[in-house]
Short mmCIF file of C-alpha atoms and ligand atoms in Angstrom, two decimals:
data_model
loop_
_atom_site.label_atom_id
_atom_site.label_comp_id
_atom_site.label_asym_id
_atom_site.label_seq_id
_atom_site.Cartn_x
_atom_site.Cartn_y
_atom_site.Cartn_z
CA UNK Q 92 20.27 33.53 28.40
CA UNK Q 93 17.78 32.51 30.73
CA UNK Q 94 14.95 32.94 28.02
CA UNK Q 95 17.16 30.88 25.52
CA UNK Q 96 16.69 27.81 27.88
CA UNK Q 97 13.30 28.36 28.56
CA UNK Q 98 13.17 27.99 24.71
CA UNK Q 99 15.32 25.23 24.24
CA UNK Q 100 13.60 23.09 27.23
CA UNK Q 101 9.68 23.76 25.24
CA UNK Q 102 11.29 22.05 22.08
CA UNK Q 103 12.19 19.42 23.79
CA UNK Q 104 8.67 18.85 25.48
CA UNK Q 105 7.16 19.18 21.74
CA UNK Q 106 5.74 16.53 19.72
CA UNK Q 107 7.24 15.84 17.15
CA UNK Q 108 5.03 14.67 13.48
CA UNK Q 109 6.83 13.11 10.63
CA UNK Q 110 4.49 14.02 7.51
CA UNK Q 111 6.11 11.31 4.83
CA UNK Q 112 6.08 12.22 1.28
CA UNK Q 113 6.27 9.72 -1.38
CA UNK Q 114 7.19 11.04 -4.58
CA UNK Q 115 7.30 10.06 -8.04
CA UNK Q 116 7.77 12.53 -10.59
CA UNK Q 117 5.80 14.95 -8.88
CA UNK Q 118 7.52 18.15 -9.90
CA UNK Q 119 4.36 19.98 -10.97
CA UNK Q 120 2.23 19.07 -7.96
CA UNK Q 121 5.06 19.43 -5.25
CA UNK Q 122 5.15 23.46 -5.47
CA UNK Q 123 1.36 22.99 -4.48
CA UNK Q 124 2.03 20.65 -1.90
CA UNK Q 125 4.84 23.31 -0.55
CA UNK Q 126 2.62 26.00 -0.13
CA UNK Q 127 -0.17 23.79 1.46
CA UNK Q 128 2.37 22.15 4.07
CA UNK Q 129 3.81 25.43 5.00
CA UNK Q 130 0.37 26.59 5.88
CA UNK Q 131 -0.36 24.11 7.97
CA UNK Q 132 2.75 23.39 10.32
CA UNK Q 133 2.39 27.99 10.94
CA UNK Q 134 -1.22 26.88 12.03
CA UNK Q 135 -0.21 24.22 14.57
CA UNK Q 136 2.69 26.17 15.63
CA UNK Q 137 2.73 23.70 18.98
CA UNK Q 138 4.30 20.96 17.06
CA UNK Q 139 7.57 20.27 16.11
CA UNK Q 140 7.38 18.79 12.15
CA UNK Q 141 9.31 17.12 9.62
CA UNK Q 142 8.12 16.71 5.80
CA UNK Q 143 9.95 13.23 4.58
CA UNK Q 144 10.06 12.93 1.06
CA UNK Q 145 11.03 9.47 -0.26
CA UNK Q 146 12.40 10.51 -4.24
CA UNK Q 147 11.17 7.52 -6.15
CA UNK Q 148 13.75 7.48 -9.02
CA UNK Q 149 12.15 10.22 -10.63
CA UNK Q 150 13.52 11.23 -13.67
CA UNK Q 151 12.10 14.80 -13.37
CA UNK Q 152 12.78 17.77 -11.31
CA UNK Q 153 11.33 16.20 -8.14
CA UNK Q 154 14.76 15.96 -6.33
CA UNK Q 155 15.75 19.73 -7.16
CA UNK Q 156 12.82 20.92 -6.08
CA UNK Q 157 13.19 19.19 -2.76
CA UNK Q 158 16.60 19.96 -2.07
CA UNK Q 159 15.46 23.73 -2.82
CA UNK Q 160 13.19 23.13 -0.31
CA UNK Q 161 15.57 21.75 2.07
CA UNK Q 162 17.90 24.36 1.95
CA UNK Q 163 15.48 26.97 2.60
CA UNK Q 164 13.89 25.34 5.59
CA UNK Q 165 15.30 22.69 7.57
CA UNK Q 166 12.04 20.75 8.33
CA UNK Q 167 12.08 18.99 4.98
CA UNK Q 168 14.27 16.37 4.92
CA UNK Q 169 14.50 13.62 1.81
CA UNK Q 170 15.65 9.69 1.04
CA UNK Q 171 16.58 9.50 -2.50
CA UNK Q 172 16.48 6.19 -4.27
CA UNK Q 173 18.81 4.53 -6.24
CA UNK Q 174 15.97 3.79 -8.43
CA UNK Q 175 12.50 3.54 -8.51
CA UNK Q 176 10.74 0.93 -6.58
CA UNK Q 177 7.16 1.82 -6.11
CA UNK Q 178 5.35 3.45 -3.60
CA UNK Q 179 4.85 0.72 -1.28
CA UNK Q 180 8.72 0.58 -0.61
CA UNK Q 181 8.80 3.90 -0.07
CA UNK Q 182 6.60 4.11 2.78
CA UNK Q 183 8.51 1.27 4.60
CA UNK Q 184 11.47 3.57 4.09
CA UNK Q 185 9.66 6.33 5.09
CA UNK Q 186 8.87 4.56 8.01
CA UNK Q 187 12.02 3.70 8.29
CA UNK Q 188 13.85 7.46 8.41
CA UNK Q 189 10.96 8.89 10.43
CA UNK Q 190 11.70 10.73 13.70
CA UNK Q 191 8.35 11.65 14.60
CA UNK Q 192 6.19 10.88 17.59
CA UNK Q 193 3.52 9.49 15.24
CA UNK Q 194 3.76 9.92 11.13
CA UNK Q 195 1.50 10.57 8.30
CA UNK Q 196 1.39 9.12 4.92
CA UNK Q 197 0.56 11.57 2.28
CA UNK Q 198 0.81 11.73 -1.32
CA UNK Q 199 2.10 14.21 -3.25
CA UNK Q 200 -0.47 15.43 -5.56
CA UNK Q 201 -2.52 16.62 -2.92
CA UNK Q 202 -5.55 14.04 -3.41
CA UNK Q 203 -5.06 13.79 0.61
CA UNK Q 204 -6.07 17.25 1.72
CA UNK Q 205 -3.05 18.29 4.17
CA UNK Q 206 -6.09 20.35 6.07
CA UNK Q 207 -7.62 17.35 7.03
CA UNK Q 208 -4.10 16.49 9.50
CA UNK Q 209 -5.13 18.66 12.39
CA UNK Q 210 -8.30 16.65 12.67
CA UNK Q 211 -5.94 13.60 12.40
CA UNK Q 212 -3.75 14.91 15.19
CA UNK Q 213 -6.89 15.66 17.08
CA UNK Q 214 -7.66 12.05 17.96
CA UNK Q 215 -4.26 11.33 17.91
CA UNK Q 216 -3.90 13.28 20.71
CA UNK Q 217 -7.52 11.32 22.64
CA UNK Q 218 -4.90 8.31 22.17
CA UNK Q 219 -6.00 6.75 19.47
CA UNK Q 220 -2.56 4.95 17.63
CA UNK Q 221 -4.23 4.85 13.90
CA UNK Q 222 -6.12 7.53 12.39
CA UNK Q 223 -7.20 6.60 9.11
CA UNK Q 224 -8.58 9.21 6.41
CA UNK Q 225 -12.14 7.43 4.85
CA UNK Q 226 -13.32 9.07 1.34
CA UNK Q 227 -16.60 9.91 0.98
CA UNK Q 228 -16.15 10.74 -2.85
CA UNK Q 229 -13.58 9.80 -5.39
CA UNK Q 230 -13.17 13.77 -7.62
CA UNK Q 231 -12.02 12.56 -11.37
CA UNK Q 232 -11.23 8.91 -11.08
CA UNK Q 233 -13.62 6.67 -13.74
CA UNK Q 234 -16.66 5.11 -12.92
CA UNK Q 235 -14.23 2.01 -13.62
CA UNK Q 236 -11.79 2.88 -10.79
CA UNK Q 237 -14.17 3.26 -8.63
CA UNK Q 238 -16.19 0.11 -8.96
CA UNK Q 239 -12.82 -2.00 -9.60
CA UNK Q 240 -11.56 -0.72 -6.08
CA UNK Q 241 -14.99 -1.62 -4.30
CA UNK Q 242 -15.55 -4.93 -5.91
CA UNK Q 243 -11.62 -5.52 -4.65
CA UNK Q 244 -12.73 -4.75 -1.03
CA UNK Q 245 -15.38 -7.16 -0.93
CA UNK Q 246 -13.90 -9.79 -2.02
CA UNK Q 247 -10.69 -9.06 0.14
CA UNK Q 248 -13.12 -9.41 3.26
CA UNK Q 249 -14.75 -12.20 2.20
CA UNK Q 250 -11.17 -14.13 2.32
CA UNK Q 251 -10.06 -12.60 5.62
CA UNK Q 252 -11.00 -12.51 9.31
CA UNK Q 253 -8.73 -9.58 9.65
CA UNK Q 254 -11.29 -6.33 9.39
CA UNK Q 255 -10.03 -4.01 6.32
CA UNK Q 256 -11.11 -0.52 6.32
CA UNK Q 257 -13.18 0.35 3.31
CA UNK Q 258 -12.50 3.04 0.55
CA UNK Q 259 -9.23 3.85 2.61
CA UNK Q 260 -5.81 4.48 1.01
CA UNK Q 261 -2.83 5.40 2.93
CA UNK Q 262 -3.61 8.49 4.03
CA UNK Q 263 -3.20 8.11 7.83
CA UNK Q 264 -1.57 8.96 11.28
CA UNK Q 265 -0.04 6.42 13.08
CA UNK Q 266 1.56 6.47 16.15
CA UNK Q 267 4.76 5.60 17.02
CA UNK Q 268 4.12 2.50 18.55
CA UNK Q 269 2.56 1.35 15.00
CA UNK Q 270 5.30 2.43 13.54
CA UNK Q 271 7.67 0.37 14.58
CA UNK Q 272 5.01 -2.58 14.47
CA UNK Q 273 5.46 -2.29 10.88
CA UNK Q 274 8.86 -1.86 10.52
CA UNK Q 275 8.96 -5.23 11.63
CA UNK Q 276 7.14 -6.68 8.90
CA UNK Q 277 10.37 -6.82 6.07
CA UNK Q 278 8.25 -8.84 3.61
CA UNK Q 279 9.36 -7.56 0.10
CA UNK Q 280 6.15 -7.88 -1.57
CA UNK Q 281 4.39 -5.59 0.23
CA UNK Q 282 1.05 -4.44 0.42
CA UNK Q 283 0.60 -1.85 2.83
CA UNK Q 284 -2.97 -1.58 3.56
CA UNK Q 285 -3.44 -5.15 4.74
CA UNK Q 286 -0.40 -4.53 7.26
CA UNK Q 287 -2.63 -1.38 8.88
CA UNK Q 288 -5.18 -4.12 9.40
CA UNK Q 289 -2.84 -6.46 10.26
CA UNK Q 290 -1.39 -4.86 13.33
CA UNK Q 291 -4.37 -3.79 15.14
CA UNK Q 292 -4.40 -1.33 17.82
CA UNK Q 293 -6.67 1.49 18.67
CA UNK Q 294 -8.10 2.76 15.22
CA UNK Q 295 -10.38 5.45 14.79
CA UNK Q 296 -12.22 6.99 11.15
CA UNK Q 297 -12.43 10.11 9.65
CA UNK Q 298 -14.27 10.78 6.54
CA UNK Q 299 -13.05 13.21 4.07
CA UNK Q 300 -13.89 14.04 0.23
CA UNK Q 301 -10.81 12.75 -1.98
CA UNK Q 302 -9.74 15.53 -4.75
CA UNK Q 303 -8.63 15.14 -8.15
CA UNK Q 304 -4.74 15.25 -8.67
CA UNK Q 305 -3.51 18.84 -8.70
CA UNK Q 306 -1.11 18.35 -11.48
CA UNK Q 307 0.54 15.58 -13.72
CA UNK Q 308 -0.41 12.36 -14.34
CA UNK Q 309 -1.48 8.99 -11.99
CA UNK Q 310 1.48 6.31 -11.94
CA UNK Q 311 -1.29 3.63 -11.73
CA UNK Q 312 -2.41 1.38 -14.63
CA UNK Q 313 -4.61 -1.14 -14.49
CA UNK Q 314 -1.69 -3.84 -14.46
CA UNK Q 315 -0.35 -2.06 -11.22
CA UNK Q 316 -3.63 -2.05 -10.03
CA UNK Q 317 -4.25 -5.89 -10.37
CA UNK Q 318 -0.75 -6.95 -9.26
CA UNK Q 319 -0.94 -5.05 -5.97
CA UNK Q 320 -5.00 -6.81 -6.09
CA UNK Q 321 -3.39 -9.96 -6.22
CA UNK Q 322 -0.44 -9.14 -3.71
CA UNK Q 323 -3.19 -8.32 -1.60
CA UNK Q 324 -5.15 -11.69 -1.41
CA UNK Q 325 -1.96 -13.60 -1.94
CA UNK Q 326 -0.44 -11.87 1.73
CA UNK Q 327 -3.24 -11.64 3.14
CA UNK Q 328 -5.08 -15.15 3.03
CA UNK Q 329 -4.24 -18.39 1.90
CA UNK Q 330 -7.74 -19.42 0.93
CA UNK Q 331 -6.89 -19.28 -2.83
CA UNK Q 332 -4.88 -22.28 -2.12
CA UNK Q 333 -8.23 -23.66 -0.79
CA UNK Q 334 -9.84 -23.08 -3.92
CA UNK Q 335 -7.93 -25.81 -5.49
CA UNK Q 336 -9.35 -28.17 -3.04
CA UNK Q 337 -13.19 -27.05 -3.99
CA UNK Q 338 -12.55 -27.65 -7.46
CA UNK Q 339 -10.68 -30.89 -7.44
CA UNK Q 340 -13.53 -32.29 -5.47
CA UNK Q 341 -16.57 -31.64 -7.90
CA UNK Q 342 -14.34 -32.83 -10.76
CA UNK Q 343 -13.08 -36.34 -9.23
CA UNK Q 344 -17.26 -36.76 -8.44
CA UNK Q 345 -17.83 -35.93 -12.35
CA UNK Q 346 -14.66 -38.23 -13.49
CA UNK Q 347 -16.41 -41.28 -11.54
CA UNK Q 348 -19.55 -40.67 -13.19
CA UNK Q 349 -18.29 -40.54 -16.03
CA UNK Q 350 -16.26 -43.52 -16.27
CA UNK Q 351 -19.47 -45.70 -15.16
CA UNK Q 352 -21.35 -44.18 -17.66
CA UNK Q 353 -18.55 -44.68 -20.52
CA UNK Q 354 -18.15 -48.51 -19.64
CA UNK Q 355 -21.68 -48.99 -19.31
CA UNK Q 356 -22.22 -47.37 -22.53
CA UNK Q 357 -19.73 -49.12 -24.29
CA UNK Q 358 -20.50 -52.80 -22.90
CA UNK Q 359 -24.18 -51.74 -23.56
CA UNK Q 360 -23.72 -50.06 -27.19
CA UNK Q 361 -20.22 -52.06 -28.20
CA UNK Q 362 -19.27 -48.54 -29.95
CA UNK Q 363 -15.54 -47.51 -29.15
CA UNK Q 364 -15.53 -44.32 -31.18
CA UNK Q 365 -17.67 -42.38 -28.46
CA UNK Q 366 -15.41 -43.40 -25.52
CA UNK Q 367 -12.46 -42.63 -27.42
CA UNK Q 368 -14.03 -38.81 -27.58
CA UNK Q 369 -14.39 -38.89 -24.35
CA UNK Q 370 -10.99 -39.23 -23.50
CA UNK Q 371 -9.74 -36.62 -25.55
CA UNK Q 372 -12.46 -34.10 -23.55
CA UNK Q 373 -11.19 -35.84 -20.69
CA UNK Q 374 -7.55 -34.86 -21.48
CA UNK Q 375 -8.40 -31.73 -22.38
CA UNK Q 376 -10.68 -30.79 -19.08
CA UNK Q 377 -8.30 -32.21 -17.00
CA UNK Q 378 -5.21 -30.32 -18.07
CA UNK Q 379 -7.30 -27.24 -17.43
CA UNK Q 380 -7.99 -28.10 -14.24
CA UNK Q 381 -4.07 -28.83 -13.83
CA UNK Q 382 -2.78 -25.50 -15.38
CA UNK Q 383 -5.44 -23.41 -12.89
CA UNK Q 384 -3.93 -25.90 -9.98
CA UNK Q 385 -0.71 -24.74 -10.85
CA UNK Q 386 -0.97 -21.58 -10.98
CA UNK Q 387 -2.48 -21.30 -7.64
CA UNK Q 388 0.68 -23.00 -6.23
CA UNK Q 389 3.19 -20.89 -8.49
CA UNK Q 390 1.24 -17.72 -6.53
CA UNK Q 391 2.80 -19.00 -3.26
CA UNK Q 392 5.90 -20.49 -4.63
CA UNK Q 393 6.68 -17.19 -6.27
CA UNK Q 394 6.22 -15.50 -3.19
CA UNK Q 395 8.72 -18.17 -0.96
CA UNK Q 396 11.08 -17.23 -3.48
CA UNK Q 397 10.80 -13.91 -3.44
CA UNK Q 398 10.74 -13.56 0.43
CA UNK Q 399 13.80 -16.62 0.56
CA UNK Q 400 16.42 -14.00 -1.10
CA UNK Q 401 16.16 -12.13 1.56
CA UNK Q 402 17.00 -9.02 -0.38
CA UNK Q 403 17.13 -5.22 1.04
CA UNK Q 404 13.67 -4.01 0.21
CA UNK Q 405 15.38 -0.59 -1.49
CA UNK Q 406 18.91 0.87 -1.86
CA UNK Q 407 19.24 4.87 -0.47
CA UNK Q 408 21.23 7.33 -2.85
CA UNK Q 409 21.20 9.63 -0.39
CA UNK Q 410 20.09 11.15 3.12
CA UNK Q 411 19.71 15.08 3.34
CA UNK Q 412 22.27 15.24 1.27
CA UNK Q 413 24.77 12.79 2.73
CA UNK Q 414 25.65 9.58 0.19
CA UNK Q 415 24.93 6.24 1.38
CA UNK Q 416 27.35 3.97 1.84
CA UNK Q 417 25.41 0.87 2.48
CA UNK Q 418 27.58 -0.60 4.86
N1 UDP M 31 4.44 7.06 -6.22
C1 UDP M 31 5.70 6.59 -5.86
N2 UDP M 31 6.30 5.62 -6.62
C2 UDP M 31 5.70 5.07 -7.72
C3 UDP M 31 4.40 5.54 -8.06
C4 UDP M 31 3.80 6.51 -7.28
O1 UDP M 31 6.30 7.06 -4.87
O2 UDP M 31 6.29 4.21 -8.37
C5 UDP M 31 3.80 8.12 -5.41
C6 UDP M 31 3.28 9.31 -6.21
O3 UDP M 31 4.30 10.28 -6.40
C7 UDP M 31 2.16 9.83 -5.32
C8 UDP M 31 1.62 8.56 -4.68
O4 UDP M 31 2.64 7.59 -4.80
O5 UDP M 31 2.64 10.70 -4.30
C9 UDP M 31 0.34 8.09 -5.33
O6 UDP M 31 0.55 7.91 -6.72
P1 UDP M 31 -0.55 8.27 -7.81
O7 UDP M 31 -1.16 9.59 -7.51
O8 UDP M 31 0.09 8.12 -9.13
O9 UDP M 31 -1.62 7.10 -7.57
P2 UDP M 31 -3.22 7.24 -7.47
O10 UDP M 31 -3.52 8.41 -6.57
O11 UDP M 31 -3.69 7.48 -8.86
O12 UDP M 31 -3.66 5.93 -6.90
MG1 MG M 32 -2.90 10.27 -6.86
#
């Protein structure tokens, strides 16, 4: 009896780490994951874990596999979706459902190597409150991807005064305290990375060589890619908006001079055929410069919109097992 307590009073005084799990259609890389997770919490046997999975709508075997999982060890818990709605939403719901002391984003198809976490929890533990994983190499993603991704970077930081952390994705510790920093910011289109920036606090690097995915295929294509490039700037930095400004200015200078040098030529020359060309490229510039205006502002009016509804950012199916009512 007495030993029981003794027991009972260590769990308590355990840390607990919430190792979140977004998954879409991941059924042949989540066996892999399995194996490598259940390694790792018997080699930090001092820590009290739990594996979150967020079920992205998958139309696979993803959800079977985790209630398997579930049922044959209690540490894995799940949110299913009522649908898919992209990775980003899942890790705010992660965040979210997350009981842990501090978390950890990981994705399923083991690019993140799950051995690189005790190093994570290492610094965690010196007090730092965001531990971010930096890749020194990119295994079996195209020469494209990679030089896409660190042209996006640059010209991210050239917008911003907020630092962003280069060639990192969201594989990460954060500590609680971040945690709930972010589940303050309900913005529905999200874009995670610049929120890690965003809210600061202690972080610290650690460099680690990204792997090829274990099994299946990548969700990304290059229209995800660009939208969440351009959900990026957009949230990040209204300097786009400034761009506007920058062109408008050159092109009123340009209209002047060339109106003086129409009338001039036309009193000079008495020929109305070239002025009346001129116009038409007028028009024609002009509108340009309109449509690009436009566009600009549709950016930010798409995104009052968006943010105006006011919408839950994701609907739960289910919680371990338990229906959600949405009440
Ligand atoms: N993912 C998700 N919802 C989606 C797309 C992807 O939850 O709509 C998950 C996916 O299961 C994986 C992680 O996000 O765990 C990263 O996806 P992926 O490997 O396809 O992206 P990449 O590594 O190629 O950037
Ligand atoms: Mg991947």
């Amino acid at each position: 009896m007495q030993v029981l307590k003794n027991d009972e009073r260590d769990v308590a005084k355990m840390k607990k780490i919430s190792i979140i799990v977004p998954a879409y259609n991941e059924e042949e890389s989540l066996p892999y994951l399995y194996e490598r997770l259940n390694k790792l919490m018997d080699s930090m046997k001092q820590y009290e874990f739990e594996i979150l999975f967020i079920n992205d709508g998958s139309k696979d075997n993803t959800l079977k596999l985790i209630k398997q999982y579930r049922e044959k060890d209690s540490r894995y818990c799940y949110v299913d979706f009522s649908r898919n709605f992209g990775k980003e939403i899942g890790m705010i719901a992660g965040l979210d459902y997350a009981t842990g002391d501090c978390v950890i984003f990981i994705d399923a198809d083991l690019q993140d190597p799950p051995e690189l976490i005790p190093e994570l929890i290492k610094y965690w533990e010196e007090g730092y409150d965001d531990v971010y994983a930096r890749r020194r190499s990119r295994e079996g993603e195209t020469f494209l991807k990679k030089f896409t991704s660190k042209m996006y970077y640059k010209v991210l930081q050239k917008m911003t005064k907020v630092e962003i952390q280069k060639d990192t994705g969201d594989f990460r510790l954060l500590d609680r305290r971040c945690v709930n920093a972010l589940k303050k910011l309900r913005e529905s289109s999200r874009n995670t990375k610049s929120m890690f920036s965003w809210i600061g606090y202690n972080k610290k690097e650690v460099l680690y060589d990204r792997d090829a995915r274990i099994a299946g295929k990548t969700k990304w294509n290059y229209m995800k890619l660009m939208d969440l490039a351009i959900d990026g700037i957009t949230s990040f930095t209204t300097s786009p908006l400034r761009l506007s400004t920058w062109i408008a200015i050159p092109t009123f200078l340009m209209l002047l001079v060339y109106f003086i040098y129409v009338i001039v030529k036309c009193i000079v020359t008495s020929t109305a055929m070239q002025a009346f060309q001129a116009i038409i490229l007028l028009i024609l510039f002009f509108s340009g410069v309109q449509i690009l205006l436009f566009g600009i502002m549709g950016e930010y009016l798409g995104r009052i919109f968006n943010e105006t509804k006011n919408r839950p950012l994701y609907l739960v199916n289910e919680y371990n097992g338990k229906k959600e009512m949405n009440e």
